[in-house]
Structure formats: C-alpha cells, structure tokens
Coordinates of C-alpha atoms and ligand atoms in Angstrom, one line a residue:
X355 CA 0.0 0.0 0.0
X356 CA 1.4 3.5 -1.0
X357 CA 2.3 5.4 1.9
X358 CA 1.8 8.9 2.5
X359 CA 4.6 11.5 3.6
X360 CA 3.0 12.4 7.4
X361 CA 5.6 15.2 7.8
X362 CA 2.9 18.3 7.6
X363 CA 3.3 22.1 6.8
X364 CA 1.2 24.6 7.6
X365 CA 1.4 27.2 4.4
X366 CA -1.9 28.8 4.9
X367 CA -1.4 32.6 4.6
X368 CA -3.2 33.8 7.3
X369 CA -3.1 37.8 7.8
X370 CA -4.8 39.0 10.9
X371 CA -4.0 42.4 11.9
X372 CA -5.8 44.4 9.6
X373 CA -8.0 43.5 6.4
X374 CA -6.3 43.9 3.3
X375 CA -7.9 46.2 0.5
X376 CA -9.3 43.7 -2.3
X377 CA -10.5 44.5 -5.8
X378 CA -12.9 42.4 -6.2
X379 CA -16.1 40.6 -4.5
X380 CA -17.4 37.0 -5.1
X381 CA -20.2 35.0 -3.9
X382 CA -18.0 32.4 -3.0
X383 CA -14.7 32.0 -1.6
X384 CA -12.3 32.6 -4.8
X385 CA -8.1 33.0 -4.5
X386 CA -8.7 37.0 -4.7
X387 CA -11.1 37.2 -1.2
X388 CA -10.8 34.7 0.4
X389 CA -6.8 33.2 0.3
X390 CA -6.9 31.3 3.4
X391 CA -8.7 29.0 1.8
X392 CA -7.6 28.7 -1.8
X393 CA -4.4 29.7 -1.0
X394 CA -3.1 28.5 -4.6
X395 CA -3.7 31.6 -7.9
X396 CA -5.0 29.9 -10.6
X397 CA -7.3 27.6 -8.6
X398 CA -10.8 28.0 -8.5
X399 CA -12.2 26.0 -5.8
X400 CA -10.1 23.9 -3.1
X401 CA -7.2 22.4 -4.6
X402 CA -8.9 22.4 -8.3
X403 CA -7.9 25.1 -10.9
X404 CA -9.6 26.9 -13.3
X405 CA -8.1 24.5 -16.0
X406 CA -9.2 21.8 -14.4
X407 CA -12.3 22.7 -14.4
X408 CA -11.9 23.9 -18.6
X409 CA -10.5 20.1 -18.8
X410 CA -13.5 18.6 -17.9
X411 CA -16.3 20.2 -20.3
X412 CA -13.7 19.4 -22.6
X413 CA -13.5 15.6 -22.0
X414 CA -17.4 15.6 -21.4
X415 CA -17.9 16.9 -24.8
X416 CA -15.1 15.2 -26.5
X417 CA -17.5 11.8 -27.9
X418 CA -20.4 14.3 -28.2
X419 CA -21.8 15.0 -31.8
X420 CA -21.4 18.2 -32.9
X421 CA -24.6 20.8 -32.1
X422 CA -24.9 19.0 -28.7
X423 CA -25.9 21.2 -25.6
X424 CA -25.5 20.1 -21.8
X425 CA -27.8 21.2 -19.9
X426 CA -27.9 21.2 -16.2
X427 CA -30.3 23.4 -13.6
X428 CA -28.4 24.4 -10.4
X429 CA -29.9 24.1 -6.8
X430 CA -32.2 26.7 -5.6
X431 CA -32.2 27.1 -1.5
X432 CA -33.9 25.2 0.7
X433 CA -36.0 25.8 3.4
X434 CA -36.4 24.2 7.0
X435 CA -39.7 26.5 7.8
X436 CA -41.0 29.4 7.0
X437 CA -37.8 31.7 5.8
X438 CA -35.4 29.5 7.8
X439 CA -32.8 28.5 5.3
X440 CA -30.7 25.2 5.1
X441 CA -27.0 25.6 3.9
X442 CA -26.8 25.6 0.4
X443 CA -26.1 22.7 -1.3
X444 CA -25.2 23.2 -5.6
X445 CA -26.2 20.5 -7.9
X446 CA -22.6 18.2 -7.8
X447 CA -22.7 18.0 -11.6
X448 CA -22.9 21.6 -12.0
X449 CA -19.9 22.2 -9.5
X450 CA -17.8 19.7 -11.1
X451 CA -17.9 21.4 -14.3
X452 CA -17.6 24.4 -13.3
X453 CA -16.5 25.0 -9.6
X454 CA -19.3 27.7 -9.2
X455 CA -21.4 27.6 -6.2
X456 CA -24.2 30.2 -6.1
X457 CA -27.9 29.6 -6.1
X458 CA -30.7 30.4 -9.0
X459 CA -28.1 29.4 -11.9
X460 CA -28.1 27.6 -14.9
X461 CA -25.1 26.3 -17.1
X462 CA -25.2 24.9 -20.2
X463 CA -22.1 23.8 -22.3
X464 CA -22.6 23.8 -26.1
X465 CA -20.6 21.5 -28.1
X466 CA -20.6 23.8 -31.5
X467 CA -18.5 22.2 -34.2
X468 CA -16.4 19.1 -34.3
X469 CA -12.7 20.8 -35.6
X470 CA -11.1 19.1 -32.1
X471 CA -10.2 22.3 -31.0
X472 CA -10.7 24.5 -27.7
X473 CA -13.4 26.9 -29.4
X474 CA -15.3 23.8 -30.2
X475 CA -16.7 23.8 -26.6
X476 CA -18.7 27.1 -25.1
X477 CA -19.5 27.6 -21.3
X478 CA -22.5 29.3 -20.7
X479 CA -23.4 31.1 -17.3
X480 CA -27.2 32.0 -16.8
X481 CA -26.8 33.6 -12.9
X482 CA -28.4 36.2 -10.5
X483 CA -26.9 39.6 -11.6
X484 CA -25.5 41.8 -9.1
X485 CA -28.6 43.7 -7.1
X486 CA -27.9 45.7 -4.0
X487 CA -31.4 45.2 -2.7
X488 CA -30.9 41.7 -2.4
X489 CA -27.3 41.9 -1.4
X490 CA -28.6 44.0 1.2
X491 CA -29.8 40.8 2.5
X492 CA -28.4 38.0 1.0
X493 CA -25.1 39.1 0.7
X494 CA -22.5 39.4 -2.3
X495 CA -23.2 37.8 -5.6
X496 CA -20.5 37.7 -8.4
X497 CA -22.8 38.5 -11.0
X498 CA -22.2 38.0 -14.2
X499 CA -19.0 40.1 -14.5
X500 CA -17.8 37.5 -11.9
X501 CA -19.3 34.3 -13.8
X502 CA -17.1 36.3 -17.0
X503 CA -13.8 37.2 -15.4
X504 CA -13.5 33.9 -12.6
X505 CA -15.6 30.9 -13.7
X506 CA -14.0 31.4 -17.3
X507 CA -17.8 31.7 -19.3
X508 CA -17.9 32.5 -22.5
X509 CA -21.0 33.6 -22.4
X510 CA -23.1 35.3 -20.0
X511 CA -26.8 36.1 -19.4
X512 CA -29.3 37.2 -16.3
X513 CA -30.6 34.2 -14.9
X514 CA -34.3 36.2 -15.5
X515 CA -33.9 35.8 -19.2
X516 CA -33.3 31.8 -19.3
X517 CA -36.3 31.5 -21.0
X518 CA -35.8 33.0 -24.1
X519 CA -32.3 31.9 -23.9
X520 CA -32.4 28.4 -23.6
X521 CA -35.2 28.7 -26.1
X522 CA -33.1 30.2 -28.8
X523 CA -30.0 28.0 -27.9
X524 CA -32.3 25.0 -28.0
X525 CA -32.6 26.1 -31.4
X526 CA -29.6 26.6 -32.9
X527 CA -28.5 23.2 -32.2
X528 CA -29.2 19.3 -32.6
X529 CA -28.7 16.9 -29.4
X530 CA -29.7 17.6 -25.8
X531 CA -27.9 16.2 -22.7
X532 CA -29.7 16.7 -19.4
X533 CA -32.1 15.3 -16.6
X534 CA -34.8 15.8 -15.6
X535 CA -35.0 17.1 -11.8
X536 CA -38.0 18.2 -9.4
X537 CA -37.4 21.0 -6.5
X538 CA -40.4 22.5 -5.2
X539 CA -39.8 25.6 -3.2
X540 CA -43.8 27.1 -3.6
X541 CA -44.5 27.5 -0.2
X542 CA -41.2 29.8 0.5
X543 CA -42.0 33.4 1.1
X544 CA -38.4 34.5 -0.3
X545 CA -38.8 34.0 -4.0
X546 CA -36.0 32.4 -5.6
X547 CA -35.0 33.6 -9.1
X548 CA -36.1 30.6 -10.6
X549 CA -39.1 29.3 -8.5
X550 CA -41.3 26.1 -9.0
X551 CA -43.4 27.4 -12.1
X552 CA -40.3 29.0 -13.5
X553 CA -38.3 26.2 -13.5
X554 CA -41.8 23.7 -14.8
X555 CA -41.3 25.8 -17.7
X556 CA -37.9 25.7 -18.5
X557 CA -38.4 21.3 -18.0
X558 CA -41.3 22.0 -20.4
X559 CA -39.0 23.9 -23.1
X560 CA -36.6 20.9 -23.3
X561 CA -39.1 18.1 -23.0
X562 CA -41.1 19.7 -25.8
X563 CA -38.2 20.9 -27.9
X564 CA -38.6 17.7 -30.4
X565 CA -34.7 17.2 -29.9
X566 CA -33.2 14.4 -29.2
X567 CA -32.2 14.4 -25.3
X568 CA -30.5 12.0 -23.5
X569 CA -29.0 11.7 -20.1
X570 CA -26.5 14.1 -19.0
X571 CA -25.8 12.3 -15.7
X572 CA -24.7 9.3 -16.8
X573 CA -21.7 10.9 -19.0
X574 CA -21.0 12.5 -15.4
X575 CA -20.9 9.8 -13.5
X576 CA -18.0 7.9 -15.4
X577 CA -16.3 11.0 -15.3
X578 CA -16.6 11.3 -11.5
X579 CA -15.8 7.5 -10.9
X580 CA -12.3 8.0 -11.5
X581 CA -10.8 11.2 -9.7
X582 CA -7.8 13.2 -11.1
X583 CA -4.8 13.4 -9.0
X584 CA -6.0 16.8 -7.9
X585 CA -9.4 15.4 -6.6
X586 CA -7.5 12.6 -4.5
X587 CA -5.6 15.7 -2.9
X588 CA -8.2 17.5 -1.9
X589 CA -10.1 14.5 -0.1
X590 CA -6.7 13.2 1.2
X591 CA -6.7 16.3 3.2
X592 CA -10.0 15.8 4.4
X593 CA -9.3 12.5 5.5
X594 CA -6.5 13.6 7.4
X595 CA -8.0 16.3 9.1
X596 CA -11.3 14.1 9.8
X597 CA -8.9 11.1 11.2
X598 CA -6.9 13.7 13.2
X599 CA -10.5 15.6 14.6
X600 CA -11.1 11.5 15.6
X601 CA -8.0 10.7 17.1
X602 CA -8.2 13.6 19.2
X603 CA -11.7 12.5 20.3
X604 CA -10.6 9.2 21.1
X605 CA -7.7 10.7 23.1
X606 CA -10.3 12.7 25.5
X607 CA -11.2 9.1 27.3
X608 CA -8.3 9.3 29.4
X609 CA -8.1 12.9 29.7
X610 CA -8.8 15.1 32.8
X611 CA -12.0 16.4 30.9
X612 CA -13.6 13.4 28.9
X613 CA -16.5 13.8 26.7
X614 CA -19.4 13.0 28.2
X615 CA -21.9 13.2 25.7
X616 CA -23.2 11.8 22.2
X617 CA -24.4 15.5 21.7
X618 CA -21.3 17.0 22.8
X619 CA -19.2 14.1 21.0
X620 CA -20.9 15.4 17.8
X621 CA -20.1 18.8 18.5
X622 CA -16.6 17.9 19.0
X623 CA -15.9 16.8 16.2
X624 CA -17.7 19.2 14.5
X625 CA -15.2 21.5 15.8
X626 CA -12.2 19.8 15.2
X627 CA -12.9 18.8 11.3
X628 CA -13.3 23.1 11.1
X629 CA -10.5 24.0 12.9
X630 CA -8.0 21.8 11.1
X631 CA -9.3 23.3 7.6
X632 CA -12.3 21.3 6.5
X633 CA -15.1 23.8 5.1
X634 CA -18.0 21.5 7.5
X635 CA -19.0 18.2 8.7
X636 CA -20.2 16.2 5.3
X637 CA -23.0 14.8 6.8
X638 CA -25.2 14.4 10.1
X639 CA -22.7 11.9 11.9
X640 CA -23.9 9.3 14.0
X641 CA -22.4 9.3 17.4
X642 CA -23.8 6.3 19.4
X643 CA -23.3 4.9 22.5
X644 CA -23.5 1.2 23.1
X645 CA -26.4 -0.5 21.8
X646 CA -27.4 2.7 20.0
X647 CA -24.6 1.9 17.3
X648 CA -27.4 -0.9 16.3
X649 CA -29.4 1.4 14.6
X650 CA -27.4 2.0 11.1
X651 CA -28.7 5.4 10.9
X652 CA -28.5 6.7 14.6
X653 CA -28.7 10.2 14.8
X654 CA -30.4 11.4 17.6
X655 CA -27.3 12.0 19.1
X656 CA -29.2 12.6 22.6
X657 CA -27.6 9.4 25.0
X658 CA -24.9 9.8 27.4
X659 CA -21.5 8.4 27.0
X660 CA -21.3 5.3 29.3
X661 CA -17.9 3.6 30.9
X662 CA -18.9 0.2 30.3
X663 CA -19.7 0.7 26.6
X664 CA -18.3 1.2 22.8
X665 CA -18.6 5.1 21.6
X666 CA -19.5 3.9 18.2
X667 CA -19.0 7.2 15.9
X668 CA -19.3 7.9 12.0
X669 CA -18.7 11.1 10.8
X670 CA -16.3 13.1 8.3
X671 CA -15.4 16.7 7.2
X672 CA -16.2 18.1 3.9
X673 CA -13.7 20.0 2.5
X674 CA -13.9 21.9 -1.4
X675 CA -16.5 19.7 -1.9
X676 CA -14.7 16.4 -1.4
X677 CA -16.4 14.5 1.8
X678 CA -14.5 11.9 4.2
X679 CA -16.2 9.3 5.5
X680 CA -15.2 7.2 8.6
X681 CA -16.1 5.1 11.2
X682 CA -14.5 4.0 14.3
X683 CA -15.6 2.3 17.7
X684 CA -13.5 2.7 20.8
X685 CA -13.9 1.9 24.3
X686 CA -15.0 4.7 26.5
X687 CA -13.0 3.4 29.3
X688 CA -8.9 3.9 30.3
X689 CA -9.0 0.7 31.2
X690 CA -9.5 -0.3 27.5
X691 CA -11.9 -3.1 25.8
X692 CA -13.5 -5.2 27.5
X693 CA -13.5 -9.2 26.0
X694 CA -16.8 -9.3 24.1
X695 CA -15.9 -5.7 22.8
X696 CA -12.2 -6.9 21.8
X697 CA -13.8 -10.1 20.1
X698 CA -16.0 -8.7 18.0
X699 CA -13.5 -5.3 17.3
X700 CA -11.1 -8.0 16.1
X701 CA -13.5 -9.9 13.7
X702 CA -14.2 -6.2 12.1
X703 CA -10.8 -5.5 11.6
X704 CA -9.9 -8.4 10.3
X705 CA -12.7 -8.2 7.3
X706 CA -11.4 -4.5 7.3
X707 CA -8.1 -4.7 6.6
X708 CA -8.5 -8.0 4.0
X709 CA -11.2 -6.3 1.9
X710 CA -8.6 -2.8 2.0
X711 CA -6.6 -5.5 -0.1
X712 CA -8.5 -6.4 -2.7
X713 CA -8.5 -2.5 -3.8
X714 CA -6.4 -3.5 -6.5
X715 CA -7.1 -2.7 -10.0
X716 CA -5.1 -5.9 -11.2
X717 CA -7.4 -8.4 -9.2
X718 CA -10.5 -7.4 -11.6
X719 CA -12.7 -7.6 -8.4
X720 CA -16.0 -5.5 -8.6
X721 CA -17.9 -3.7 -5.3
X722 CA -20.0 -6.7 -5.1
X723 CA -17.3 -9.3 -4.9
X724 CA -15.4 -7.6 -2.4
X725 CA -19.0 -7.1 -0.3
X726 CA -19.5 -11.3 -1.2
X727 CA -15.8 -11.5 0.3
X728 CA -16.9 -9.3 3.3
X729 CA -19.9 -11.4 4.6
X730 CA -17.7 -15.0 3.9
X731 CA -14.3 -12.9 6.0
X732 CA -17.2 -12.0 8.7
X733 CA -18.6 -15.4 8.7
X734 CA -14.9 -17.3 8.8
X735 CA -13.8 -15.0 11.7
X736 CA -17.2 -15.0 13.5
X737 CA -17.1 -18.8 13.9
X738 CA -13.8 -18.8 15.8
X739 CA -16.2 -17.0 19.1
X740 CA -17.3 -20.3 20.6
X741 CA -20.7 -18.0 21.0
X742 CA -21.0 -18.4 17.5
X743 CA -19.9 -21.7 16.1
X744 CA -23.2 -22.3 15.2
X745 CA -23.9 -18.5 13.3
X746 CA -25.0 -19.0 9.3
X747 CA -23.7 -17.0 6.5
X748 CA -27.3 -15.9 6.1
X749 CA -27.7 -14.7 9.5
X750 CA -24.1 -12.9 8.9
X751 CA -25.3 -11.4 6.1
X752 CA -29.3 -10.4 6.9
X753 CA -28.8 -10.0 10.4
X754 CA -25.7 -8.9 12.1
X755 CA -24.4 -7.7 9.0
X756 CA -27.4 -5.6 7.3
X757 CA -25.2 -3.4 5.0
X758 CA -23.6 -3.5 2.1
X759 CA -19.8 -3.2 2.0
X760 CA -19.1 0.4 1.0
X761 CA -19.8 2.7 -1.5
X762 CA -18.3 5.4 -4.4
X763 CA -16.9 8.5 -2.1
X764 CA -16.4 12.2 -3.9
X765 CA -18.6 15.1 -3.9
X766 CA -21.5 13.3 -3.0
X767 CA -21.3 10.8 0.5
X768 CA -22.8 8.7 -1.8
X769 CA -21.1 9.6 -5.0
X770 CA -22.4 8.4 -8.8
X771 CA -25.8 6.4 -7.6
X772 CA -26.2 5.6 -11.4
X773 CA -22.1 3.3 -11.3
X774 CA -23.0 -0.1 -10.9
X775 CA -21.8 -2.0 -8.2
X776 CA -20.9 -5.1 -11.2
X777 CA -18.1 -2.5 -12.7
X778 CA -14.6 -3.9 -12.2
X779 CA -12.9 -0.8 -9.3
X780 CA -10.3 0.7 -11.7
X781 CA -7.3 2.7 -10.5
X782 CA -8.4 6.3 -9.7
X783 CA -11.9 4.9 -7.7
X784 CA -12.2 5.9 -4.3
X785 CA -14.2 3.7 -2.4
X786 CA -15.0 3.0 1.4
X787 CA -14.7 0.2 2.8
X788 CA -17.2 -0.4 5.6
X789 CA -17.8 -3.8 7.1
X790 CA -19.5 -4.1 10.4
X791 CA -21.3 -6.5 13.0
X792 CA -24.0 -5.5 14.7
X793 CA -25.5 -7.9 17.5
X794 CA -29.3 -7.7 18.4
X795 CA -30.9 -7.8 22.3
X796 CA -32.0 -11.4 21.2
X797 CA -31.8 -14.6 23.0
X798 CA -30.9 -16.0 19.4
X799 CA -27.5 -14.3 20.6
X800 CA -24.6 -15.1 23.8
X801 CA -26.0 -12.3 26.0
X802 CA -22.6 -11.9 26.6
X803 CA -22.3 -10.2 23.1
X804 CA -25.7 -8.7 23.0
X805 CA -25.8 -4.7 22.2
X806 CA -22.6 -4.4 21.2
X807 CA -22.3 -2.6 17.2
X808 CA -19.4 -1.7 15.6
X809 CA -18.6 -0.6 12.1
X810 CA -14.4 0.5 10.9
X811 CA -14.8 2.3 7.8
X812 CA -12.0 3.8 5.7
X813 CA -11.7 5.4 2.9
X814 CA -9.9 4.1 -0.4
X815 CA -8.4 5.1 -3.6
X816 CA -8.4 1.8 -5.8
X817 CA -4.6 1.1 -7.0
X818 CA -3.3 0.2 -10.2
X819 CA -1.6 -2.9 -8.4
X820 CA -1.3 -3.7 -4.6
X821 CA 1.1 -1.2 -3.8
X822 CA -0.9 1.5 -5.2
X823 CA -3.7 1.4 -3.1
X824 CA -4.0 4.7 -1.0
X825 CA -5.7 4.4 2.4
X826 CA -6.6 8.1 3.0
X827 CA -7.9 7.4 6.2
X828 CA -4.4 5.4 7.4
X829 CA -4.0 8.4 10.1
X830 CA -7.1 7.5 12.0
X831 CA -6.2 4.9 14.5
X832 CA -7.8 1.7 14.8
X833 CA -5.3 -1.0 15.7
X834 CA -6.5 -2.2 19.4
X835 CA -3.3 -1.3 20.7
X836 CA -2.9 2.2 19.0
X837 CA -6.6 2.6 20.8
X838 CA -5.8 1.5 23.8
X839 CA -2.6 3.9 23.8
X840 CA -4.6 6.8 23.2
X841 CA -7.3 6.5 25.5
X842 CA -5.0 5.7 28.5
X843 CA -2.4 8.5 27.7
X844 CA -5.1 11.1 26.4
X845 CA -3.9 13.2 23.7
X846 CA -0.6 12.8 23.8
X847 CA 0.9 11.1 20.7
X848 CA 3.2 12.9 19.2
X849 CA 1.9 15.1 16.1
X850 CA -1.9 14.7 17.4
X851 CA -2.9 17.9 19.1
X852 CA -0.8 20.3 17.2
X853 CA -0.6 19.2 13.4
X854 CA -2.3 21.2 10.8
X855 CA -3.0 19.5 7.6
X856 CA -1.0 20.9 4.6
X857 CA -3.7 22.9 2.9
X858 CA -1.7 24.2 -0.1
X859 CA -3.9 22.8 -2.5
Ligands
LIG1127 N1 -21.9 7.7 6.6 C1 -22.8 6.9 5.8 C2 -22.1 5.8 5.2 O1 -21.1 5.4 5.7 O2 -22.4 5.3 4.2
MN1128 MN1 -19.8 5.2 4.1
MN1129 MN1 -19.9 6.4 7.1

C-alpha cells in the first residue's frame, strides 16, 4: 500500500492584523477574497484550478456529436420553515464542471463544431446579476461580471432571461444532454430567481423541444468514478484532518475532561474537522453509545456516553467539496476493551483490513465481490467465538451484517448512484470500505455479546496494483493497541494535538 509522507506544513497565509484592501467581491470564496482557503492563484475551488475545471467540459464533450448542448439546472435554496434557510447545497454535476457555487443558476455547455479544438466547446453562465437590494440581504453575488472574469464563461446572461435563452440555444443546435429534476420551493416566502413554475417551464421547453435528449448524468458519473490526482488531494486532506479531529476525540477518554456526551461528542468533532481546515462536517454523523450503534442510521445523538460501553462514531469533514467518511468504535473506558468488545473489534478489523486489499485494479474484483468477500471474511472470523460456532452465512449477512460493503466516495457521500456495483474498481476509484457486525438484544444471541455494534470504515483510492492502493484514512487509528494507547495516555501522541494539515492545494 502507497504510503503517504506524514511530515505536515502549515502554508496557509493567514493575515490577521488588519483586512487587506481587495478588488474584487465573489459570492464564494475565490483566490482573490478569500486566500486562506484557496491559497493556490490559478485555482478555482479547493485544490482544483480553473483549467481543471476547462479540462472537464472538454472531455465531457469530446464523444459528443457536434450541435450537442448540456444542460444542467443548479440548486435553488432550501427551506427548513418558513424563511429558515438550510446551507446551500449546488447541484454536484454543476460544481464539477464548473467550480461555481451560487444559487438560481443555470449552465449549459454547447458543443458547437467538431474541428477538435478549444473553441469547439462554449460555457454558458445564466446567474443572478449583481442587485444591491438583495445583497442587502443575502449578501455578495458575483454576478455575471464574476461568472465572465472567474468561472471562465464565455457567455453570460441574467438568470431572469433563461427562458428566451435556452429557447433560442435549443434552437440553434441538434442533441440535448440533461435530466430531468423536481425542486419544489412554492410554499417559501423569499422567492427564488427561478421558483417552481419558473423552473416547470424551462423542463417544459426541453421536453417539448422535439430534440433528441439523453442523459446528461450518466456521462457524469463515469467521469466522477475516476478522480484526477488533484481530486484525491483534496479529499486526502479531508481525511487527514477528519482522522486527526477522531484521534483527538478518542484521546479525551483518558483525559482530565472526557466527553461526556453523544451531543457533545458530535459537536466535538464538528469542531475539530473546522478547525484543522475542512469547510463542514459532510453529513449528520452518528455518534452512538452502546447499543445505540445498532441502529445504522442513529442520529439522535441525545444518550450519554457510558464507561462500560463502545462510543460507536461515524462522521467526516467536507472539505472543497470532497467529503471523508469514517467510522470508528472505541472503548470509552482507560481501562481499555472489555472481552466481548475486543472479540468482535477484532472480527471487524480483520474483514477491514482484507477487503482494503482487494482495492487492486489488477485483481479485476468488482464492489459486489469484495461485499460477497466481506460477509464470507465476517462469517470465517465470527465462527472462531465459541458464541458463535453455530452463526449461518445468512444470519451474517441479513442480520448482524445488514449493509452492504461500502460505497463510491467524492462530492456526494454517496457519489455516482447511477455506477454499478458489477463494474470492475479501476485505479483512480475511491471507495470506502465499511464492514460491520451489529449484535441484536435477542436470545438468538450469547448475552454476553448482545448490544454491542461496531462498524471500521475507511476510505480508499483503488490502486493500479497492490502497492498502489492509497488508504486516505491510514492516520485515523484503529489498531486495538494504537486505541488502547490513546485512551489511556489522552492526547498525547506525538503530532496529534498540534498538526495542521498541509492545505496548499
Ligand atoms: N456515513 C454513511 C455511510 O457510511 O455510508
Ligand atoms: Mn460510508
Ligand atoms: Mn460512514
């Protein structure tokens, strides 16, 4: 397995004492406003540059016919109730064509002529001009001066005239690419630039344009399936700082101020995923204490922490995008596992770190075999517990083992839904790899075992051979002993506390 260089810099320029003057505003972080975080000129988002981004719509249009347009609707905001607001989340497609991250915008990329040159391929930016009455309140948009000068469009229009402009673009060319997608904002009383009935017709002006269209998406995802060395950058740094945020919560077992809390826990690492440099948590975590880890999904978060139980926890940063995924059990206890706990912990690990192997472009294996090798490495290991001599594979696998191996990690938790799980993993595929064993409150079961759920999920880039398999979650611990060390000696190991992730991506 390729090992990563652990010696860390911290290069992110950082001024303090007074604001600079800038020259420009953005409605997202961009190299000119916001440097801390893309700290590298030239790149648009996190670790990704402006070519980049150029390099994609070329390669998505490269087996297109000439006259082909690629359509694709951003996300509008959200709302919890009333005017309360959920983060905003942009379509992934969208982003990963063009790094841009604003509500209420459309891009569509037009495929013109066939000469294999650059001029072959346009970028067009449909966005929210610049209004001060809304930026009153909503804050800066980079109009489309900034969609122009940043996000490298070649052509730009209000996002209020997409009617007539997809209309006449429709026109002017043969093949469609796009999909199809439902967002119903009605009942919001801040009216998005697009809302509902606007965006019904804009479905209605491709579904009725008498063009051929086909999906857009599924060109996407086999671009997405295999990330650039840029892309495994970026989420290599969120894994590290995710693994780090965990270690550290591990660490507080032992320490003169442990955690006492699933809610708190949460929090914690909430915390510490932000402070080492990821943008947010990539998902509601669960964080579940003893018998609570049963539950796949647990994320009430409300328990306590107790001594004699596992803190079962999986959670991740997001960072440019790019989530991490991870989960870890540990004992919340200096003195360290108990048997049953160590038993089972061992069984998991095992199946962990054999299925980590088979990550291997050269062994041709697909998601589904290594899940089918998952359930028989859980079954194998499982039988060595006298408690269980007697467990069948189909109890392993419907019962104590209700989940499937892992999944496709990127910009979505669950990246490219549409990539079958019968593809063979090629080199460039990042993958977790999630087995678990979760024992039910049933006499079926030793009550000796009974309540106890773990999961050890890390996350994978699929090598070309053996040795080119990148864990990018090697820095979170998992080894019994590594846990055991860092529970009874709090946050001591060396690096732990004070590292900072090299963000100079
Ligand atoms: N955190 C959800 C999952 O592991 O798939
Ligand atoms: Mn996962
Ligand atoms: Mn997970």
């Amino acid at each position: 397995m390729k090992q990563f260089k652990v010696s860390i810099q911290f290069k992110r320029f950082i001024q303090i004492n007074s604001r600079p003057t800038r020259l420009f505003t953005a409605g997202q972080p961009i190299h000119e406003t916001r440097p801390h975080l893309i700290p590298t000129p030239g790149n648009l988002t996190p670790g990704i540059s402006a070519l980049e981004y150029y390099q994609r719509r070329l390669k998505l249009c490269s087996n297109l016919p000439k006259k082909s347009l690629c359509i694709l609707f951003g996300n509008i905001i959200q709302y919890s109730s009333g005017s309360v607001f959920y983060d905003f989340q942009q379509d992934n497609d969208l982003y990963y064509l063009t790094g841009w991250l604003e509500p209420d915008s459309i891009i569509i990329i037009e495929k013109k002529f066939d000469n294999g040159n650059d001029e072959d391929v346009n970028l067009h930016m449909l966005v929210p001009p610049k209004n001060p009455q809304l930026e009153l309140w909503q804050g800066v948009k980079s109009g489309l001066e900034g969609a122009y000068e940043f996000f490298n469009a070649d052509y730009v229009e209000d996002i209020n005239k997409a009617t007539i402009y997809l209309k006449n673009l429709i026109s002017s060319n043969d093949y469609i690419y796009w999909d199809k997608k439902f967002q119903s904002q009605d009942t919001s009383p801040i009216k998005s630039f697009f809302n509902f009935s606007h965006n019904q017709n804009l479905n209605e002006i491709i579904l009725k344009c008498g063009k051929p269209i086909k999906s857009l998406s599924k060109l996407t995802t086999e671009m997405r399936a295999i990330k650039s060395n840029n892309e495994i950058k970026v989420m290599h740094a969120a894994n590290q700082i995710s693994s780090r945020a965990i270690n550290k919560a591990i660490g507080k077992v032992g320490s003169r101020n442990p955690i006492m809390s699933e809610k708190t826990l949460a929090k914690f690492l909430d915390y510490q995923f932000v402070k080492g440099g990821c943008d947010k948590q990539a998902y509601i975590p669960v964080v579940a204490s003893g018998s609570n880890a049963l539950t796949i999904h647990y994320t009430r978060n409300d328990d306590l922490l107790f001594k004699d139980e596992l803190v079962f926890i999986d959670a991740g940063g997001k960072l440019g995008g790019y989530c991490a995924d991870i989960s870890r059990a540990w004992p919340n206890n200096p003195k360290g596992f108990n048997d049953p706990q160590r038993d089972l912990y061992e069984v998991v690990l095992n199946t962990n770190k054999q299925c980590i192997e088979l990550c291997d472009e050269s062994l041709g294996y697909t998601l589904n075999d290594i899940h089918e090798f998952s359930v028989n490495s859980l079954f194998n290991n499982l039988k060595n517990l006298p408690a269980f001599k007697n467990v069948t594979k189909n109890e392993v696998s419907k019962i104590l083992y209700p989940h499937y191996i892992g999944h496709h990690l990127g910009l979505d938790l669950h990246d490219i839904p549409l990539h079958s799980r019968f593809n063979k993993l090629v080199e460039g595929n990042v993958i977790t790899i999630e087995p678990g064993l979760y024992i039910p409150k049933d006499d079926r079961w030793s009550k000796y075992y009974q309540g106890i759920g773990i999961r050890i999920e890390d996350d994978i880039v699929v090598g070309k051979t053996n040795d080119e398999i990148i864990n990018l979650t090697s820095g979170c611990v998992k080894e019994v002993q590594d846990i055991e060390s860092l529970i009874r000696n709090g946050v001591t190991t060396p690096g732990i506390h004070d590292e900072l992730v090299e963000l100079d991506i």
